[in-house]
Amino acid sequence: MNVLLIRAAKPLANVLLFLAPLCPLSAQPQPIYTLPELMDSAMRHLPLLLEKEALVQSAEAGIGEARDAFLPQVNVAEGVSLGSANDLAGPFLPVPGAIHPISGSIAGASNYQAVTGNMASLYAQYDLVTFGLKDARVASARAYVSLTRAELEKARYLIKWEIGKLYFNILSRGYQLAVDGEDVRRYEQMYAISKALTGAGVNPGVDSSLARAGLSRTRITYNELAGELRRLQQQLGYLTGIASPGIRMDTSRVGLTSAAGLTGPYPADTLAAGNPLEDYFARQQQQYRAQEALARKSYLPKLILGAGGWARGSAIQYSNVYSSAGEGLGYQRLNYVAGVGITYELFNGVHRRDRLNVLGKQVTAAGYALQQQQLSLHNQQMQADESMRTARANLAELPAQLQAANDAYRQKLAQYRAGIINLVDLVTASFELLQAQTGYIQTLNQWFIASLDKAAATGTLDQFLQTTK
């Protein structure tokens, strides 16, 4: 089959070499970009990709945050106060917003004299045993990094795929524009000949009118295609950050002979393991599973090691004598405490069950999403295979059609000049030639687009794109 493609490429290669100089991709000399260079420009320029790179960096910083969350907690406080210490003995329920004296005299009568006091405290707490919570939280953070990286690679992959399609479509439209330009020149020639023959009385005047109408039609077609080509160039400029009038693409290594060598690297019924379009959904499922593991550890008891100390000063002396304000500004007592405690919220079992139920559904949904993506990629691969088979079959016939159409047009042109045939016969021959040239270009583009789609589906997009540089 490769030999067939190489043979089929030769007539088209001659046509493209003839038409390429006619393709008005740029009026002024500009730098010529290879396809990998266009890709690199998009990777550096497109804000969407830069945003996702920043999100990856943010996720990576989250790993350090998860580790540091388990550092010892050390709180230092110092306060100087002025107020009354008029209290009663007995229990009370602390209410948010209520300020209760932490110590004071207990006397039979109320005493609203203001006194001073100060207090400094130091308290440190460390989760001595977390029952795997720390490792689970760090693992969850790592899974999130993998997910954000997969999302970045998926976005890059899709942009490369889109640029590849634009690249081949721009080439196709450029060659088609050259073909349409040749069609315009053929009608200009027909119009000039018909006017001469009409003026000499050989042909009726309707011939020149028909030729003029055909010339206008071909020019309109040419103008519409030129506008479409500019729109594709503008889209490529939007993705790459290169001004669209300055984009000239290196096509020196693009052709069916190159394409023939690429028919083999794709497995028939399998997908590549490193396909970013599939890997993203796999990472998403892993991230949900990491959250499941974190939830299981989050509701376990905590074994805490705590230690602290505080120094206290007050203007109220031990004999319940209210001294001057200055007496309460110095530290008079020092205390310390240390201990080990265990904490467990009694309804954690319910909370854990509810959370795991939510995350379990998310894991299941992510699994279905992965299966759907695998199914879609496999279907895309099969459709690309069918398009490539159709293109190869057509390429076996198109060279003969192109040669026959070209010979027929030249013969009809000579006959029309001699006045043997009418204009309709010549127009029909010109249309057949245009259809043969257009069919060749479209079939070539169909083969490349199908090859590109198959490469994207099988995870070999970069390998395919490198062959076109």
Coordinates of C-alpha atoms in Angstrom, one line a residue:
M1 CA 0.0 0.0 0.0
N2 CA 2.9 2.4 0.7
V3 CA 4.2 1.8 -2.8
L4 CA 0.8 2.7 -4.2
L5 CA 0.8 6.0 -2.2
I6 CA 4.3 6.9 -3.4
R7 CA 3.2 6.3 -7.0
A8 CA 0.0 8.3 -6.5
A9 CA 2.0 11.1 -5.0
K10 CA 4.2 11.8 -8.0
P11 CA 1.5 13.5 -10.3
L12 CA 0.3 15.5 -7.4
A13 CA 3.8 16.5 -6.3
N14 CA 4.3 18.0 -9.8
V15 CA 1.0 19.9 -9.6
L16 CA 1.7 21.2 -6.1
L17 CA 5.2 22.3 -7.1
F18 CA 3.7 24.2 -10.1
L19 CA 0.9 25.7 -8.0
A20 CA 2.7 26.5 -4.7
P21 CA 4.4 29.7 -6.0
L22 CA 0.9 30.9 -7.0
C23 CA -0.4 30.5 -3.5
P24 CA -0.6 34.1 -1.9
L25 CA 0.0 33.1 1.7
S26 CA 2.1 36.3 2.3
A27 CA 2.8 39.4 0.3
Q28 CA 6.1 40.2 2.0
P29 CA 9.0 38.0 2.9
Q30 CA 8.4 36.7 6.4
P31 CA 10.0 34.1 8.7
I32 CA 9.1 30.5 7.8
Y33 CA 7.7 28.4 10.6
T34 CA 7.8 24.7 10.9
L35 CA 4.9 22.9 12.6
P36 CA 6.9 22.2 15.8
E37 CA 7.9 25.9 16.0
L38 CA 4.2 26.9 15.7
M39 CA 3.5 24.4 18.6
D40 CA 6.3 25.8 20.7
S41 CA 5.0 29.4 20.2
A42 CA 1.5 28.4 21.3
M43 CA 2.9 26.6 24.4
R44 CA 4.7 29.9 25.4
H45 CA 2.0 32.3 24.4
L46 CA -1.5 31.0 25.0
P47 CA -2.8 32.4 28.4
L48 CA -5.0 29.3 28.8
L49 CA -1.9 27.1 29.0
L50 CA 0.0 29.6 31.2
E51 CA -3.0 29.6 33.6
K52 CA -2.9 25.8 33.9
E53 CA 0.9 25.9 34.4
A54 CA 0.3 28.3 37.3
L55 CA -2.3 26.0 38.7
V56 CA 0.2 23.1 38.6
Q57 CA 2.7 25.2 40.6
S58 CA -0.1 26.1 43.1
A59 CA -0.9 22.4 43.5
E60 CA 2.8 21.6 44.0
A61 CA 3.0 24.2 46.7
G62 CA 0.0 22.4 48.3
I63 CA 2.2 19.4 49.1
G64 CA 4.4 21.5 51.3
E65 CA 1.3 23.0 52.9
A66 CA 0.0 19.5 53.7
R67 CA 3.3 18.5 55.3
D68 CA 3.5 21.7 57.3
A69 CA 0.0 21.3 58.6
F70 CA 1.3 18.7 61.1
L71 CA 4.1 20.9 62.6
P72 CA 3.7 21.5 66.4
Q73 CA 1.4 24.3 67.3
V74 CA 3.0 26.9 69.5
N75 CA 1.0 29.8 70.8
V76 CA 2.5 32.7 72.8
A77 CA 0.2 35.3 74.4
E78 CA 0.8 38.4 76.5
G79 CA -1.8 40.8 77.8
V80 CA -2.1 43.7 80.2
S81 CA -5.6 44.5 81.5
L82 CA -7.4 47.0 83.6
G83 CA -10.8 46.3 85.1
S84 CA -12.8 45.1 88.1
A85 CA -12.5 41.6 89.6
N86 CA -15.9 41.4 91.3
D87 CA -16.8 37.7 91.2
L88 CA -18.8 35.0 93.0
A89 CA -18.0 31.4 93.5
G90 CA -19.9 28.7 91.6
P91 CA -20.1 27.2 88.1
F92 CA -21.1 29.0 84.9
L93 CA -21.5 28.1 81.3
P94 CA -19.2 30.3 79.1
V95 CA -21.2 32.2 76.5
P96 CA -19.5 33.7 73.5
G97 CA -19.2 37.4 74.0
A98 CA -19.2 37.3 77.8
I99 CA -16.1 38.5 79.6
H100 CA -15.6 36.7 82.9
P101 CA -12.8 37.5 85.4
I102 CA -10.3 34.7 85.4
S103 CA -9.5 35.4 89.1
G104 CA -10.5 37.8 91.7
S105 CA -11.5 38.2 95.3
I106 CA -14.5 36.5 96.8
A107 CA -16.1 38.9 99.3
G108 CA -19.4 39.5 100.9
A109 CA -19.9 42.9 99.3
S110 CA -19.4 44.1 95.7
N111 CA -16.2 45.9 95.0
Y112 CA -15.9 47.8 91.7
Q113 CA -12.4 49.2 92.2
A114 CA -10.3 48.9 89.0
V115 CA -7.2 46.9 89.3
T116 CA -4.4 46.0 86.9
G117 CA -3.0 42.7 85.9
N118 CA -0.9 41.0 83.3
M119 CA -0.4 37.5 82.0
A120 CA 1.9 35.7 79.6
S121 CA 1.4 32.2 78.4
L122 CA 3.1 29.7 76.1
Y123 CA 1.3 26.6 74.9
A124 CA 2.6 23.9 72.4
Q125 CA 0.6 21.0 71.0
Y126 CA 1.8 18.2 68.7
D127 CA -0.3 15.4 67.2
L128 CA 1.8 12.6 68.5
V129 CA -0.1 9.9 66.6
T130 CA -2.3 10.7 63.6
F131 CA -3.1 7.1 62.6
G132 CA -2.0 7.8 59.0
L133 CA -3.8 11.1 58.6
K134 CA -0.6 13.0 57.7
D135 CA 0.4 10.5 55.0
A136 CA -3.1 10.5 53.6
R137 CA -3.2 14.3 53.4
V138 CA 0.2 14.4 51.6
A139 CA -0.9 11.6 49.2
S140 CA -4.1 13.6 48.5
A141 CA -2.0 16.7 47.7
R142 CA 0.2 14.6 45.4
A143 CA -2.8 13.2 43.6
Y144 CA -4.1 16.7 43.0
V145 CA -0.7 17.7 41.5
S146 CA -1.0 14.7 39.2
L147 CA -4.5 15.8 38.2
T148 CA -3.5 19.4 37.5
R149 CA -0.5 18.2 35.5
A150 CA -2.7 15.8 33.5
E151 CA -5.1 18.7 32.9
L152 CA -2.3 20.8 31.6
E153 CA -1.0 18.1 29.3
K154 CA -4.5 17.5 28.1
A155 CA -4.9 21.2 27.2
R156 CA -1.5 21.2 25.5
Y157 CA -2.5 18.1 23.6
L158 CA -5.8 19.6 22.4
I159 CA -4.0 22.8 21.3
K160 CA -1.5 20.8 19.3
W161 CA -4.3 18.8 17.7
E162 CA -6.1 22.0 16.8
I163 CA -2.9 23.6 15.4
G164 CA -2.2 20.4 13.4
K165 CA -5.7 20.6 11.8
L166 CA -5.2 24.3 11.1
Y167 CA -1.8 23.6 9.6
F168 CA -3.1 21.0 7.1
N169 CA -6.3 23.0 6.4
I170 CA -4.3 26.1 5.6
L171 CA -2.0 24.1 3.3
S172 CA -5.1 22.6 1.6
R173 CA -6.8 26.0 1.2
G174 CA -3.6 27.5 -0.1
Y175 CA -3.2 24.9 -2.7
Q176 CA -6.9 25.1 -3.5
L177 CA -6.6 28.9 -3.9
A178 CA -3.8 28.3 -6.4
V179 CA -6.0 25.8 -8.3
D180 CA -8.9 28.3 -8.3
G181 CA -6.5 31.0 -9.5
E182 CA -5.6 28.8 -12.4
D183 CA -9.4 28.3 -13.0
V184 CA -9.8 32.0 -13.2
R185 CA -7.0 32.3 -15.7
R186 CA -8.6 29.6 -17.8
Y187 CA -11.9 31.5 -17.9
E188 CA -10.0 34.7 -18.7
Q189 CA -8.5 32.9 -21.6
M190 CA -12.0 31.5 -22.6
Y191 CA -13.4 35.0 -22.5
A192 CA -10.7 36.5 -24.6
I193 CA -11.0 33.7 -27.2
S194 CA -14.8 33.9 -27.3
K195 CA -14.7 37.7 -27.7
A196 CA -12.3 37.3 -30.6
L197 CA -14.5 34.5 -32.2
T198 CA -17.6 36.5 -31.6
G199 CA -16.1 39.6 -33.2
A200 CA -15.1 37.6 -36.2
G201 CA -18.6 36.2 -36.6
V202 CA -17.5 32.6 -36.0
N203 CA -19.4 32.1 -32.7
P204 CA -22.7 33.7 -31.5
G205 CA -22.5 36.5 -29.0
V206 CA -24.0 34.4 -26.3
D207 CA -20.6 32.6 -26.0
S208 CA -18.8 35.7 -24.8
S209 CA -21.7 36.4 -22.3
L210 CA -21.5 32.9 -20.9
A211 CA -17.7 33.1 -20.7
R212 CA -18.0 36.5 -18.8
A213 CA -20.5 35.0 -16.4
G214 CA -18.2 32.0 -15.8
L215 CA -15.3 34.4 -15.2
S216 CA -17.3 36.3 -12.6
R217 CA -18.3 33.1 -10.9
T218 CA -14.7 31.8 -10.6
R219 CA -13.5 35.1 -9.3
I220 CA -16.3 35.0 -6.6
T221 CA -15.2 31.5 -5.6
Y222 CA -11.6 32.6 -5.5
N223 CA -12.4 35.6 -3.2
E224 CA -14.5 33.5 -0.8
L225 CA -11.7 30.9 -0.5
A226 CA -9.1 33.7 0.0
G227 CA -11.3 35.0 2.9
E228 CA -11.5 31.5 4.4
L229 CA -7.8 31.1 4.2
R230 CA -7.2 34.4 6.0
R231 CA -9.6 33.4 8.7
L232 CA -7.7 30.2 9.3
Q233 CA -4.5 32.1 9.4
Q234 CA -6.0 34.5 12.0
Q235 CA -7.1 31.5 14.1
L236 CA -3.5 30.1 13.9
G237 CA -2.2 33.6 14.9
Y238 CA -4.6 33.6 17.9
L239 CA -3.2 30.3 19.1
T240 CA 0.5 30.9 18.4
G241 CA 0.8 34.6 19.2
I242 CA 2.3 35.2 15.7
A243 CA 0.7 38.0 13.7
S244 CA -1.4 36.2 11.1
P245 CA -0.1 38.1 8.0
G246 CA 3.4 37.0 9.1
I247 CA 2.8 33.3 9.3
R248 CA 4.5 31.3 6.5
M249 CA 4.7 27.6 7.0
D250 CA 7.6 25.3 6.0
T251 CA 6.1 22.7 3.7
S252 CA 9.4 21.4 2.3
R253 CA 8.9 18.0 4.0
V254 CA 5.1 17.6 3.6
G255 CA 3.8 15.3 1.0
L256 CA 2.2 11.9 0.3
T257 CA 5.6 10.2 0.2
S258 CA 6.1 11.3 3.8
A259 CA 2.5 10.3 4.6
A260 CA 3.1 6.8 3.2
G261 CA 5.9 6.2 5.8
L262 CA 3.4 7.1 8.6
T263 CA 0.8 4.4 7.8
G264 CA 2.5 1.9 10.1
P265 CA 3.1 3.2 13.6
Y266 CA -0.4 3.1 14.8
P267 CA -1.7 -0.1 16.6
A268 CA -4.9 -1.4 15.0
D269 CA -7.1 -1.8 18.1
T270 CA -5.2 -0.4 21.0
L271 CA -4.6 3.0 22.6
A272 CA -1.3 4.3 23.8
A273 CA -0.8 4.2 27.5
G274 CA 0.4 7.8 27.6
N275 CA -2.5 9.5 25.8
P276 CA -3.1 12.7 27.7
L277 CA -6.8 12.6 26.7
E278 CA -7.2 9.4 28.6
D279 CA -4.7 10.0 31.3
Y280 CA -6.6 13.1 32.6
F281 CA -9.6 10.9 33.5
A282 CA -7.4 8.2 35.1
R283 CA -5.8 10.9 37.3
Q284 CA -9.2 12.3 38.2
Q285 CA -10.3 8.8 39.4
Q286 CA -7.0 8.5 41.4
Q287 CA -7.5 11.8 43.0
Y288 CA -11.0 10.9 44.2
R289 CA -9.6 7.6 45.6
A290 CA -6.9 9.6 47.5
Q291 CA -9.7 11.8 48.9
E292 CA -11.4 8.6 50.0
A293 CA -8.3 7.5 51.9
L294 CA -8.0 10.9 53.5
A295 CA -11.6 10.8 54.6
R296 CA -11.1 7.4 56.3
K297 CA -8.1 8.8 58.3
S298 CA -9.7 12.2 59.0
Y299 CA -12.3 10.8 61.4
L300 CA -10.0 8.7 63.6
P301 CA -9.0 9.6 67.1
K302 CA -6.0 11.9 67.7
L303 CA -3.3 11.4 70.3
I304 CA -2.0 14.8 71.4
L305 CA 1.1 15.8 73.3
G306 CA 0.6 19.2 74.9
A307 CA 2.8 21.4 77.2
G308 CA 2.5 24.9 78.4
G309 CA 3.3 27.5 81.0
W310 CA 2.1 30.9 82.1
A311 CA 3.2 33.7 84.3
R312 CA 0.7 35.9 86.1
G313 CA 0.7 39.3 87.9
S314 CA -2.1 41.0 89.7
A315 CA -2.7 44.1 91.8
I316 CA -4.8 41.9 94.2
Q317 CA -2.6 40.4 96.8
Y318 CA -3.0 36.9 98.3
S319 CA -4.5 38.5 101.4
N320 CA -7.3 40.0 99.3
V321 CA -5.7 43.4 99.6
Y322 CA -6.1 45.7 96.6
S323 CA -2.7 47.3 95.9
S324 CA -1.8 50.2 93.7
A325 CA -2.0 49.7 89.9
G326 CA 1.7 49.4 89.5
E327 CA 1.8 46.3 91.7
G328 CA -0.2 44.3 89.0
L329 CA 2.3 44.9 86.2
G330 CA 5.0 42.4 87.3
Y331 CA 5.0 38.6 87.1
Q332 CA 4.3 37.1 90.5
R333 CA 3.4 33.5 89.8
L334 CA 4.7 30.9 87.3
N335 CA 3.0 27.7 86.4
Y336 CA 3.6 24.9 83.9
V337 CA 1.8 21.9 82.7
A338 CA 2.4 18.9 80.3
G339 CA 0.4 15.9 79.3
V340 CA -0.9 13.5 76.7
G341 CA -4.5 13.4 75.6
I342 CA -6.7 11.7 73.1
T343 CA -9.6 13.3 71.4
Y344 CA -12.5 11.8 69.4
E345 CA -15.7 13.3 68.3
L346 CA -18.4 10.8 69.1
F347 CA -20.4 11.4 65.9
N348 CA -17.3 11.0 63.6
G349 CA -18.6 7.6 62.6
V350 CA -21.7 9.2 61.0
H351 CA -19.7 12.0 59.4
R352 CA -17.2 9.4 58.0
R353 CA -19.9 7.3 56.5
D354 CA -21.6 10.3 54.9
R355 CA -18.3 11.6 53.4
L356 CA -17.2 8.2 52.1
N357 CA -20.6 7.8 50.5
V358 CA -20.2 11.1 48.6
L359 CA -16.6 10.3 47.5
G360 CA -17.5 6.7 46.5
K361 CA -20.1 8.0 44.1
Q362 CA -17.5 10.4 42.7
V363 CA -15.0 7.5 42.2
T364 CA -17.7 5.6 40.3
A365 CA -18.6 8.6 38.2
A366 CA -14.9 9.1 37.4
G367 CA -14.6 5.5 36.3
Y368 CA -17.5 5.9 33.9
A369 CA -15.9 9.1 32.5
L370 CA -12.7 7.2 31.9
Q371 CA -14.5 4.4 30.1
Q372 CA -16.4 6.9 28.0
Q373 CA -13.2 8.6 27.0
Q374 CA -11.6 5.3 26.1
L375 CA -14.6 4.4 24.0
S376 CA -14.6 7.7 22.3
L377 CA -10.9 7.5 21.4
H378 CA -11.4 4.0 20.1
N379 CA -14.3 5.1 18.0
Q380 CA -12.3 8.0 16.7
Q381 CA -9.4 5.7 15.8
M382 CA -11.8 3.4 13.8
Q383 CA -13.3 6.3 11.9
A384 CA -9.8 7.6 11.1
D385 CA -8.8 4.2 9.8
E386 CA -11.9 4.2 7.5
S387 CA -11.1 7.7 6.2
M388 CA -7.5 6.7 5.5
R389 CA -8.6 3.6 3.6
T390 CA -11.0 5.7 1.6
A391 CA -8.3 8.2 0.8
R392 CA -5.8 5.5 -0.2
A393 CA -8.4 4.0 -2.5
N394 CA -9.1 7.3 -4.1
L395 CA -5.4 8.2 -4.5
A396 CA -5.1 5.1 -6.7
E397 CA -7.6 6.6 -9.2
L398 CA -7.0 10.3 -9.0
P399 CA -3.7 10.4 -11.0
A400 CA -5.3 8.9 -14.0
Q401 CA -8.3 11.2 -13.6
L402 CA -6.1 14.3 -13.3
Q403 CA -4.0 13.3 -16.4
A404 CA -7.1 12.5 -18.5
A405 CA -8.9 15.8 -17.4
N406 CA -5.8 17.8 -18.3
D407 CA -5.4 16.2 -21.7
A408 CA -9.1 16.6 -22.4
Y409 CA -9.0 20.3 -21.5
R410 CA -6.0 21.0 -23.8
Q411 CA -7.7 19.2 -26.7
K412 CA -11.0 21.1 -26.2
L413 CA -9.2 24.4 -26.0
A414 CA -7.5 23.7 -29.3
Q415 CA -10.8 22.7 -30.8
Y416 CA -12.6 25.7 -29.5
R417 CA -9.9 28.0 -30.9
A418 CA -10.4 26.3 -34.3
G419 CA -14.2 26.8 -34.0
I420 CA -14.9 23.1 -34.1
I421 CA -16.8 23.0 -30.7
N422 CA -18.9 25.4 -28.7
L423 CA -18.1 27.0 -25.4
V424 CA -20.2 24.6 -23.4
D425 CA -17.9 21.7 -24.4
L426 CA -14.8 23.7 -23.3
V427 CA -16.5 24.8 -20.0
T428 CA -17.3 21.1 -19.3
A429 CA -13.7 20.1 -19.9
S430 CA -12.5 23.0 -17.6
F431 CA -14.9 21.9 -14.9
E432 CA -13.6 18.3 -15.1
L433 CA -10.0 19.5 -14.7
L434 CA -11.0 21.7 -11.8
Q435 CA -12.8 18.8 -10.1
A436 CA -9.8 16.5 -10.6
Q437 CA -7.3 19.0 -9.1
T438 CA -9.7 19.8 -6.2
G439 CA -10.3 16.1 -5.6
Y440 CA -6.6 15.5 -5.4
I441 CA -6.0 18.3 -2.9
Q442 CA -9.1 17.3 -0.8
T443 CA -8.1 13.6 -0.7
L444 CA -4.6 14.5 0.3
N445 CA -6.0 16.7 3.1
Q446 CA -8.4 14.0 4.1
W447 CA -5.5 11.6 4.5
F448 CA -3.5 14.0 6.6
I449 CA -6.4 15.0 8.8
A450 CA -7.4 11.3 9.3
S451 CA -3.8 10.5 10.1
L452 CA -3.7 13.4 12.6
D453 CA -6.9 12.3 14.2
K454 CA -5.7 8.7 14.5
A455 CA -2.4 9.9 16.0
A456 CA -4.4 12.0 18.6
A457 CA -6.6 9.0 19.4
T458 CA -3.7 6.6 19.9
G459 CA -1.4 9.0 21.8
T460 CA 1.2 9.3 19.1
L461 CA 0.4 12.9 18.2
D462 CA 3.9 14.3 18.9
Q463 CA 5.5 11.5 16.9
F464 CA 3.2 12.3 13.9
L465 CA 3.8 16.1 14.1
Q466 CA 7.5 15.7 14.3
T467 CA 7.5 14.0 10.9
T468 CA 6.0 17.1 9.3
K469 CA 8.7 19.6 10.4

